[in-house]
Short mmCIF file of C-alpha atoms in Angstrom, two decimals:
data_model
loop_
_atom_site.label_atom_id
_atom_site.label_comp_id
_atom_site.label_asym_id
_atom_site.label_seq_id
_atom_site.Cartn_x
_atom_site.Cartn_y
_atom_site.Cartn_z
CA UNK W 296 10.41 -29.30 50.30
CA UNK W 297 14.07 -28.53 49.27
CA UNK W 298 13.26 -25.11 47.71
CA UNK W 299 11.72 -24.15 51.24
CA UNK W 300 14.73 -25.37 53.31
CA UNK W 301 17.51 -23.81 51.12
CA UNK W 302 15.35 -20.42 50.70
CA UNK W 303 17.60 -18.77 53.29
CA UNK W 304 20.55 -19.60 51.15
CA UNK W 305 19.00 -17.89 48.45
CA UNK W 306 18.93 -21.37 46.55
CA UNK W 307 16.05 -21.53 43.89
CA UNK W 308 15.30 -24.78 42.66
CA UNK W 309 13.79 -25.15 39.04
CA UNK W 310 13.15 -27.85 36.59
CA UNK W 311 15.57 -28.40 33.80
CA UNK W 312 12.46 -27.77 31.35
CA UNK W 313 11.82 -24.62 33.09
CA UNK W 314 15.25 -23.02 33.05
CA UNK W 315 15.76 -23.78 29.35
CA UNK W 316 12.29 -22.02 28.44
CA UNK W 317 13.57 -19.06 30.53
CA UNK W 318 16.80 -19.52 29.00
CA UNK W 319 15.21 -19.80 25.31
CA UNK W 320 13.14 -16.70 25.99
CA UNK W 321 16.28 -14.56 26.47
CA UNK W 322 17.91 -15.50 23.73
CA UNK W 323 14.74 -15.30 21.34
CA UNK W 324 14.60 -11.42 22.85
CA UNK W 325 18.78 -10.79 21.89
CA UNK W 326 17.53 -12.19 18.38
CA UNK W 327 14.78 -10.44 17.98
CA UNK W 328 16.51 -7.26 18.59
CA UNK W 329 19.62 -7.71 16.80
CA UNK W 330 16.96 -8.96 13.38
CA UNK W 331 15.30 -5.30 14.19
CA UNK W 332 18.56 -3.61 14.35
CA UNK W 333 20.19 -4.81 10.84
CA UNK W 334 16.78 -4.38 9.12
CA UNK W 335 16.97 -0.81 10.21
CA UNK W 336 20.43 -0.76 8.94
CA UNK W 337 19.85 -2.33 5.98
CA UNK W 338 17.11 0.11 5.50
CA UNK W 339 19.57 3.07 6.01
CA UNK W 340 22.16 1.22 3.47
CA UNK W 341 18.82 1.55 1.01
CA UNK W 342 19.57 5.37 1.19
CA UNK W 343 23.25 4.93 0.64
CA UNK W 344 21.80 2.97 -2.66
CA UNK W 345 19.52 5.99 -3.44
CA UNK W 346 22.62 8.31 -3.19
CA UNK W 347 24.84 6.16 -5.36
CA UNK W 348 22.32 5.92 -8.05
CA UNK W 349 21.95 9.46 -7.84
CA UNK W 350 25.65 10.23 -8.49
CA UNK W 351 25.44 7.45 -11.10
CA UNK W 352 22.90 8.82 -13.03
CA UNK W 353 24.49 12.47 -12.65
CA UNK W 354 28.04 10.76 -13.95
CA UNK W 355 25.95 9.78 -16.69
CA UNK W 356 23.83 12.94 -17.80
CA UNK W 357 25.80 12.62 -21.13
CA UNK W 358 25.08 9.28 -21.74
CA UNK W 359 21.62 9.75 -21.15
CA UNK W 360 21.66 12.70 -22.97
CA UNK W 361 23.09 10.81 -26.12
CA UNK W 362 19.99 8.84 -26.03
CA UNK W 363 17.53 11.41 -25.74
CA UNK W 364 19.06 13.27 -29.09
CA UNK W 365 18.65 10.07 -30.48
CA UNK W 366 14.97 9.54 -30.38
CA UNK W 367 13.98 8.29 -26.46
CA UNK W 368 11.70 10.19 -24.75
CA UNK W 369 12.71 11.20 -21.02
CA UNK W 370 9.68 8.75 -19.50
CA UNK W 371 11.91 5.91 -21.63
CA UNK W 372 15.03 6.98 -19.88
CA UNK W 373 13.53 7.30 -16.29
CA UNK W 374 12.44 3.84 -16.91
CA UNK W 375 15.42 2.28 -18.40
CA UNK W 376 17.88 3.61 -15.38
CA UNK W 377 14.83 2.94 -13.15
CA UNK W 378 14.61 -1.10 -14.20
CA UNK W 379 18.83 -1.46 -14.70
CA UNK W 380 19.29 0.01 -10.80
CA UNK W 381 16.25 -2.26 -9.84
CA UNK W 382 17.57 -5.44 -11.21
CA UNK W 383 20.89 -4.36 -9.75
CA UNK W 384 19.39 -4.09 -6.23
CA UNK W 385 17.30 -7.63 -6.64
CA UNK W 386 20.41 -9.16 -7.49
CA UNK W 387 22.12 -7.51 -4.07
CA UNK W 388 18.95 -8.41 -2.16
CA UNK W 389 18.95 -12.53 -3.49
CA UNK W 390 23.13 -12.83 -3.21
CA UNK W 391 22.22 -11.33 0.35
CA UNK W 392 19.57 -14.21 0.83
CA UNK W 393 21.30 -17.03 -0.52
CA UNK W 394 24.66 -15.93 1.74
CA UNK W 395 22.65 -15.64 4.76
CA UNK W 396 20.48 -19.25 3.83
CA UNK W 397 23.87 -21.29 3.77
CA UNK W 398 25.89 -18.82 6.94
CA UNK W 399 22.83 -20.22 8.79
CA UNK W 400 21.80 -23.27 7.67
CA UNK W 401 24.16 -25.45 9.90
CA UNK W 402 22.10 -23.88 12.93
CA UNK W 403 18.57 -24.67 11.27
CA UNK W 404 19.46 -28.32 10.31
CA UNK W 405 20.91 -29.04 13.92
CA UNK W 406 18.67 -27.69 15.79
CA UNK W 407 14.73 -27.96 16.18
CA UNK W 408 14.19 -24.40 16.18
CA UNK W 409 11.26 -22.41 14.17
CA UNK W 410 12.39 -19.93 11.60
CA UNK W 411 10.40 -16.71 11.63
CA UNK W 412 9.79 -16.62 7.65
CA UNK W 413 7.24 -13.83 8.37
CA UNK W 414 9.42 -11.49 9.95
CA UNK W 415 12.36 -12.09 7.56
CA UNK W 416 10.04 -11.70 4.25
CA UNK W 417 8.53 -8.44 6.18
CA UNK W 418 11.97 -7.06 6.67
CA UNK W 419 13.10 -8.13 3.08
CA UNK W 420 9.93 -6.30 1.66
CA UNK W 421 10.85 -3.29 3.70
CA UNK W 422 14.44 -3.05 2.34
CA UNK W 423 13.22 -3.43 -1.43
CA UNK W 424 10.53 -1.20 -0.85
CA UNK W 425 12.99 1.23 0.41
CA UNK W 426 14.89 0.73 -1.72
CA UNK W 427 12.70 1.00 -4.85
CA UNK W 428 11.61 4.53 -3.42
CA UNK W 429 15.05 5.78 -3.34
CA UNK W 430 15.98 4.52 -7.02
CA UNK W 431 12.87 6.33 -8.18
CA UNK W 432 13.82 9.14 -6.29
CA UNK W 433 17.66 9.54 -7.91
CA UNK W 434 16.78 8.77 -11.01
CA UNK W 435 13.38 11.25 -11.19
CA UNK W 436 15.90 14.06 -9.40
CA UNK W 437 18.72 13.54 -11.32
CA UNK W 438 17.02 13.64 -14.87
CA UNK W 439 15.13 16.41 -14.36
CA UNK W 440 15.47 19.35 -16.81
CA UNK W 441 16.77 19.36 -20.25
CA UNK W 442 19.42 16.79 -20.92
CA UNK W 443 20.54 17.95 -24.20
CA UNK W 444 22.24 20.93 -22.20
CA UNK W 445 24.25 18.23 -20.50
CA UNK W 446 25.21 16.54 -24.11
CA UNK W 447 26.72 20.52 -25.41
CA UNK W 448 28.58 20.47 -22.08
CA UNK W 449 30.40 17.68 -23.10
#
């Protein structure tokens, strides 16, 4: 055959169908590692969250403070800041999705390639769950202790 004659040359002879699999199996492994490497970034920028609400909180210790003296118990606080900075994060996390849907949707309709829902919900999930950890964590660190000391500071 031709691939035996030309093997000197150092000629390989494939099919077309063949090359593009091999082809296609590259590029799903460069996609596959870049999706792995901005979920763990994404997971990291989860912590930057957990930091911000934790200065946010602390920014606010008079605030909060004010609506202790009034008559809210510090479980009702935790969980007011708790569901505001939650709310604020599913809002981030579905602008993030709906951005992403239409920067990539001109690839999915052309194409006849399979979407990996499983992996993206998976990763999603991670970065709320992350996420949710580090919200509870601010906002159980920065109200502990009294906060009417923080309203006579003011």
């Amino acid at each position: 055959t031709l691939s035996r004659n030309l093997a000197d040359f150092a000629i390989d002879l494939s099919g077309a169908a063949e090359r593009l699999a091999r082809f296609k199996t590259v590029e799903h492994t460069y996609l596959s590692i870049f999706q792995l490497l901005c979920g763990l970034s994404l997971i990291l920028g989860s912590v930057g969250l957990g930091l911000v609400v934790l200065l946010n909180v602390l920014d606010r210790r008079a605030e909060l403070a004010m609506t202790r003296a009034v008559g809210f118990s510090t479980t009702k606080i935790k969980f007011i800041v708790f569901i505001e900075h939650t709310v604020l994060m599913l809002a981030g996390i579905l602008c993030g999705c709906v951005s992403a849907a239409i920067a990539v949707f001109p690839v999915i309709a052309s194409s006849a390639s399979e979407i990996p829902f499983l992996s993206l919900i998976s990763i999603i999930s991670c970065i709320a769950a992350s996420a949710l950890v580090w919200i509870y964590f601010a906002t159980s660190t920065a109200l502990k202790g009294p906060l009417l000391d923080a309203l006579r500071n003011e």
